[in-house]
PDB file of C-alpha atoms in Angstrom:
ATOM      1  CA  UNK A   1     -16.597  10.472   5.309  1.00 94.00           C
ATOM      2  CA  UNK A   2     -17.067   9.145   1.797  1.00 94.00           C
ATOM      3  CA  UNK A   3     -14.407   7.436  -0.276  1.00 93.00           C
ATOM      4  CA  UNK A   4     -13.294  10.647  -2.045  1.00 93.00           C
ATOM      5  CA  UNK A   5     -12.463  12.296   1.278  1.00 95.00           C
ATOM      6  CA  UNK A   6     -10.719   9.110   2.405  1.00 96.00           C
ATOM      7  CA  UNK A   7      -8.562   9.216  -0.734  1.00 97.00           C
ATOM      8  CA  UNK A   8      -7.697  12.842  -0.041  1.00 97.00           C
ATOM      9  CA  UNK A   9      -6.810  12.224   3.608  1.00 96.00           C
ATOM     10  CA  UNK A  10      -4.773   9.059   3.094  1.00 96.00           C
ATOM     11  CA  UNK A  11      -3.314   9.507  -0.391  1.00 96.00           C
ATOM     12  CA  UNK A  12      -4.492   5.981  -1.209  1.00 96.00           C
ATOM     13  CA  UNK A  13      -6.508   5.408  -4.388  1.00 96.00           C
ATOM     14  CA  UNK A  14     -10.127   4.257  -4.366  1.00 96.00           C
ATOM     15  CA  UNK A  15      -8.981   1.033  -6.004  1.00 96.00           C
ATOM     16  CA  UNK A  16      -6.552   0.293  -3.158  1.00 96.00           C
ATOM     17  CA  UNK A  17      -9.145   1.135  -0.508  1.00 96.00           C
ATOM     18  CA  UNK A  18     -11.510  -1.368  -2.118  1.00 96.00           C
ATOM     19  CA  UNK A  19      -8.684  -3.920  -2.263  1.00 96.00           C
ATOM     20  CA  UNK A  20      -7.933  -3.421   1.446  1.00 96.00           C
ATOM     21  CA  UNK A  21     -11.620  -4.024   2.122  1.00 95.00           C
ATOM     22  CA  UNK A  22     -11.600  -7.211  -0.009  1.00 95.00           C
ATOM     23  CA  UNK A  23      -8.572  -8.431   1.963  1.00 94.00           C
ATOM     24  CA  UNK A  24     -10.333  -7.828   5.283  1.00 93.00           C
ATOM     25  CA  UNK A  25      -7.938  -5.053   6.276  1.00 95.00           C
ATOM     26  CA  UNK A  26     -10.526  -2.286   6.284  1.00 95.00           C
ATOM     27  CA  UNK A  27     -14.227  -2.485   7.101  1.00 94.00           C
ATOM     28  CA  UNK A  28     -16.079   0.741   6.314  1.00 95.00           C
ATOM     29  CA  UNK A  29     -19.767   0.879   7.079  1.00 94.00           C
ATOM     30  CA  UNK A  30     -22.202   0.896   4.168  1.00 93.00           C
ATOM     31  CA  UNK A  31     -25.143   3.190   3.637  1.00 93.00           C
ATOM     32  CA  UNK A  32     -28.372   1.642   2.305  1.00 94.00           C
ATOM     33  CA  UNK A  33     -27.347   3.062  -1.076  1.00 93.00           C
ATOM     34  CA  UNK A  34     -24.148   0.967  -0.926  1.00 90.00           C
ATOM     35  CA  UNK A  35     -21.811   3.927  -0.467  1.00 92.00           C
ATOM     36  CA  UNK A  36     -18.886   3.326   1.856  1.00 93.00           C
ATOM     37  CA  UNK A  37     -18.547   5.520   4.936  1.00 96.00           C
ATOM     38  CA  UNK A  38     -15.147   5.806   6.618  1.00 96.00           C
ATOM     39  CA  UNK A  39     -14.197   7.113  10.047  1.00 96.00           C
ATOM     40  CA  UNK A  40     -11.106   8.820  11.422  1.00 94.00           C
ATOM     41  CA  UNK A  41     -10.116   5.421  12.845  1.00 93.00           C
ATOM     42  CA  UNK A  42     -10.155   4.056   9.273  1.00 96.00           C
ATOM     43  CA  UNK A  43      -7.692   6.777   8.265  1.00 95.00           C
ATOM     44  CA  UNK A  44      -5.368   5.555  11.027  1.00 92.00           C
ATOM     45  CA  UNK A  45      -5.870   1.952   9.918  1.00 94.00           C
ATOM     46  CA  UNK A  46      -4.874   2.808   6.351  1.00 95.00           C
ATOM     47  CA  UNK A  47      -1.729   4.513   7.648  1.00 92.00           C
ATOM     48  CA  UNK A  48      -0.838   1.368   9.620  1.00 92.00           C
ATOM     49  CA  UNK A  49      -1.525  -0.801   6.561  1.00 95.00           C
ATOM     50  CA  UNK A  50       0.752   1.376   4.437  1.00 94.00           C
ATOM     51  CA  UNK A  51       3.530   1.223   7.042  1.00 91.00           C
ATOM     52  CA  UNK A  52       3.289  -2.571   7.260  1.00 92.00           C
ATOM     53  CA  UNK A  53       3.302  -2.875   3.463  1.00 94.00           C
ATOM     54  CA  UNK A  54       6.392  -0.658   3.360  1.00 92.00           C
ATOM     55  CA  UNK A  55       7.982  -3.026   5.884  1.00 89.00           C
ATOM     56  CA  UNK A  56       7.563  -5.811   3.328  1.00 89.00           C
ATOM     57  CA  UNK A  57       4.628  -7.674   4.830  1.00 91.00           C
ATOM     58  CA  UNK A  58       2.085  -9.237   2.467  1.00 91.00           C
ATOM     59  CA  UNK A  59      -1.580  -8.326   2.962  1.00 92.00           C
ATOM     60  CA  UNK A  60      -2.431 -11.814   4.279  1.00 91.00           C
ATOM     61  CA  UNK A  61       0.075 -11.321   7.093  1.00 90.00           C
ATOM     62  CA  UNK A  62      -1.085  -7.746   7.673  1.00 93.00           C
ATOM     63  CA  UNK A  63      -4.623  -9.043   8.209  1.00 93.00           C
ATOM     64  CA  UNK A  64      -3.302 -11.199  11.064  1.00 89.00           C
ATOM     65  CA  UNK A  65      -0.935  -8.561  12.463  1.00 89.00           C
ATOM     66  CA  UNK A  66      -3.117  -5.451  12.250  1.00 90.00           C
ATOM     67  CA  UNK A  67      -5.268  -6.148  15.332  1.00 90.00           C
ATOM     68  CA  UNK A  68      -2.092  -6.586  17.390  1.00 89.00           C
ATOM     69  CA  UNK A  69      -0.363  -3.351  16.384  1.00 88.00           C
ATOM     70  CA  UNK A  70      -0.447  -0.145  18.391  1.00 86.00           C
ATOM     71  CA  UNK A  71       0.457   3.123  16.706  1.00 83.00           C
ATOM     72  CA  UNK A  72       2.113   5.528  19.125  1.00 79.00           C
ATOM     73  CA  UNK A  73       2.400   8.245  16.489  1.00 76.00           C
ATOM     74  CA  UNK A  74       6.073   7.702  15.726  1.00 79.00           C
ATOM     75  CA  UNK A  75       6.293   3.926  15.401  1.00 84.00           C
ATOM     76  CA  UNK A  76       4.169   0.815  15.317  1.00 86.00           C
ATOM     77  CA  UNK A  77       4.500  -1.490  18.314  1.00 86.00           C
ATOM     78  CA  UNK A  78       3.275  -5.063  18.780  1.00 86.00           C
ATOM     79  CA  UNK A  79       0.819  -5.609  21.649  1.00 87.00           C
ATOM     80  CA  UNK A  80       0.085  -9.348  21.301  1.00 87.00           C
ATOM     81  CA  UNK A  81       2.534 -11.770  22.881  1.00 81.00           C
ATOM     82  CA  UNK A  82       2.973 -14.022  19.838  1.00 86.00           C
ATOM     83  CA  UNK A  83       3.317 -11.186  17.345  1.00 88.00           C
ATOM     84  CA  UNK A  84       7.035 -10.585  17.834  1.00 88.00           C
ATOM     85  CA  UNK A  85       7.800 -14.192  16.895  1.00 89.00           C
ATOM     86  CA  UNK A  86       5.641 -13.878  13.781  1.00 88.00           C
ATOM     87  CA  UNK A  87       7.379 -10.634  12.812  1.00 90.00           C
ATOM     88  CA  UNK A  88      10.769 -12.292  13.304  1.00 91.00           C
ATOM     89  CA  UNK A  89       9.703 -15.048  10.883  1.00 91.00           C
ATOM     90  CA  UNK A  90       8.650 -12.405   8.366  1.00 90.00           C
ATOM     91  CA  UNK A  91      12.003 -10.664   8.793  1.00 93.00           C
ATOM     92  CA  UNK A  92      13.796 -13.949   8.105  1.00 95.00           C
ATOM     93  CA  UNK A  93      11.673 -14.440   4.977  1.00 93.00           C
ATOM     94  CA  UNK A  94      12.687 -10.973   3.772  1.00 94.00           C
ATOM     95  CA  UNK A  95      16.349 -11.659   4.616  1.00 96.00           C
ATOM     96  CA  UNK A  96      16.221 -14.865   2.556  1.00 97.00           C
ATOM     97  CA  UNK A  97      14.638 -12.981  -0.356  1.00 96.00           C
ATOM     98  CA  UNK A  98      17.408 -10.364  -0.195  1.00 96.00           C
ATOM     99  CA  UNK A  99      20.068 -13.095  -0.257  1.00 98.00           C
ATOM    100  CA  UNK A 100      18.392 -14.686  -3.287  1.00 97.00           C
ATOM    101  CA  UNK A 101      18.291 -11.331  -5.069  1.00 97.00           C
ATOM    102  CA  UNK A 102      21.961 -10.709  -4.271  1.00 98.00           C
ATOM    103  CA  UNK A 103      22.827 -14.109  -5.742  1.00 97.00           C
ATOM    104  CA  UNK A 104      20.838 -13.258  -8.867  1.00 97.00           C
ATOM    105  CA  UNK A 105      22.558  -9.892  -9.077  1.00 98.00           C
ATOM    106  CA  UNK A 106      25.975 -11.539  -8.839  1.00 97.00           C
ATOM    107  CA  UNK A 107      25.108 -13.984 -11.615  1.00 97.00           C
ATOM    108  CA  UNK A 108      23.883 -11.158 -13.810  1.00 96.00           C
ATOM    109  CA  UNK A 109      27.068  -9.184 -13.115  1.00 95.00           C
ATOM    110  CA  UNK A 110      29.075 -12.205 -14.278  1.00 95.00           C
ATOM    111  CA  UNK A 111      27.099 -12.454 -17.509  1.00 95.00           C
ATOM    112  CA  UNK A 112      27.447  -8.720 -18.157  1.00 94.00           C
ATOM    113  CA  UNK A 113      31.176  -8.789 -17.461  1.00 93.00           C
ATOM    114  CA  UNK A 114      31.611 -11.625 -19.984  1.00 92.00           C
ATOM    115  CA  UNK A 115      29.961  -9.583 -22.742  1.00 89.00           C
ATOM    116  CA  UNK A 116      31.522  -7.001 -25.027  1.00 88.00           C
ATOM    117  CA  UNK A 117      32.556  -3.695 -23.505  1.00 81.00           C
ATOM    118  CA  UNK A 118      30.096  -0.814 -23.803  1.00 73.00           C
ATOM    119  CA  UNK A 119      30.827   1.522 -26.687  1.00 63.00           C
ATOM    120  CA  UNK A 120      28.779   4.460 -25.400  1.00 58.00           C
TER     121      UNK A 120
END
């Protein structure tokens, strides 16, 4: 299928599909004319990429993780032995980022509370 059909089937823009290709996440075949040709397996790959992005993983990590992920239709499951440890490290990174954001939020709340009352 060509890129337009891929966009329709995945809901991902042409720009993002090209970005995924640049990042090594997606490897469509190329016709002699240069047009990209995608398969049904590529549609599944894009769905896995989107799920991993939604889980907070950066594309560099997704490139490492993607070959070790099985999609059983309902969830993604790791199939490589070292992947769980890597995912735990990513979860810790996200947890730390959440804590930092909560600290920032608390500081901002303090600044807001010190200001004049709203007159809305």
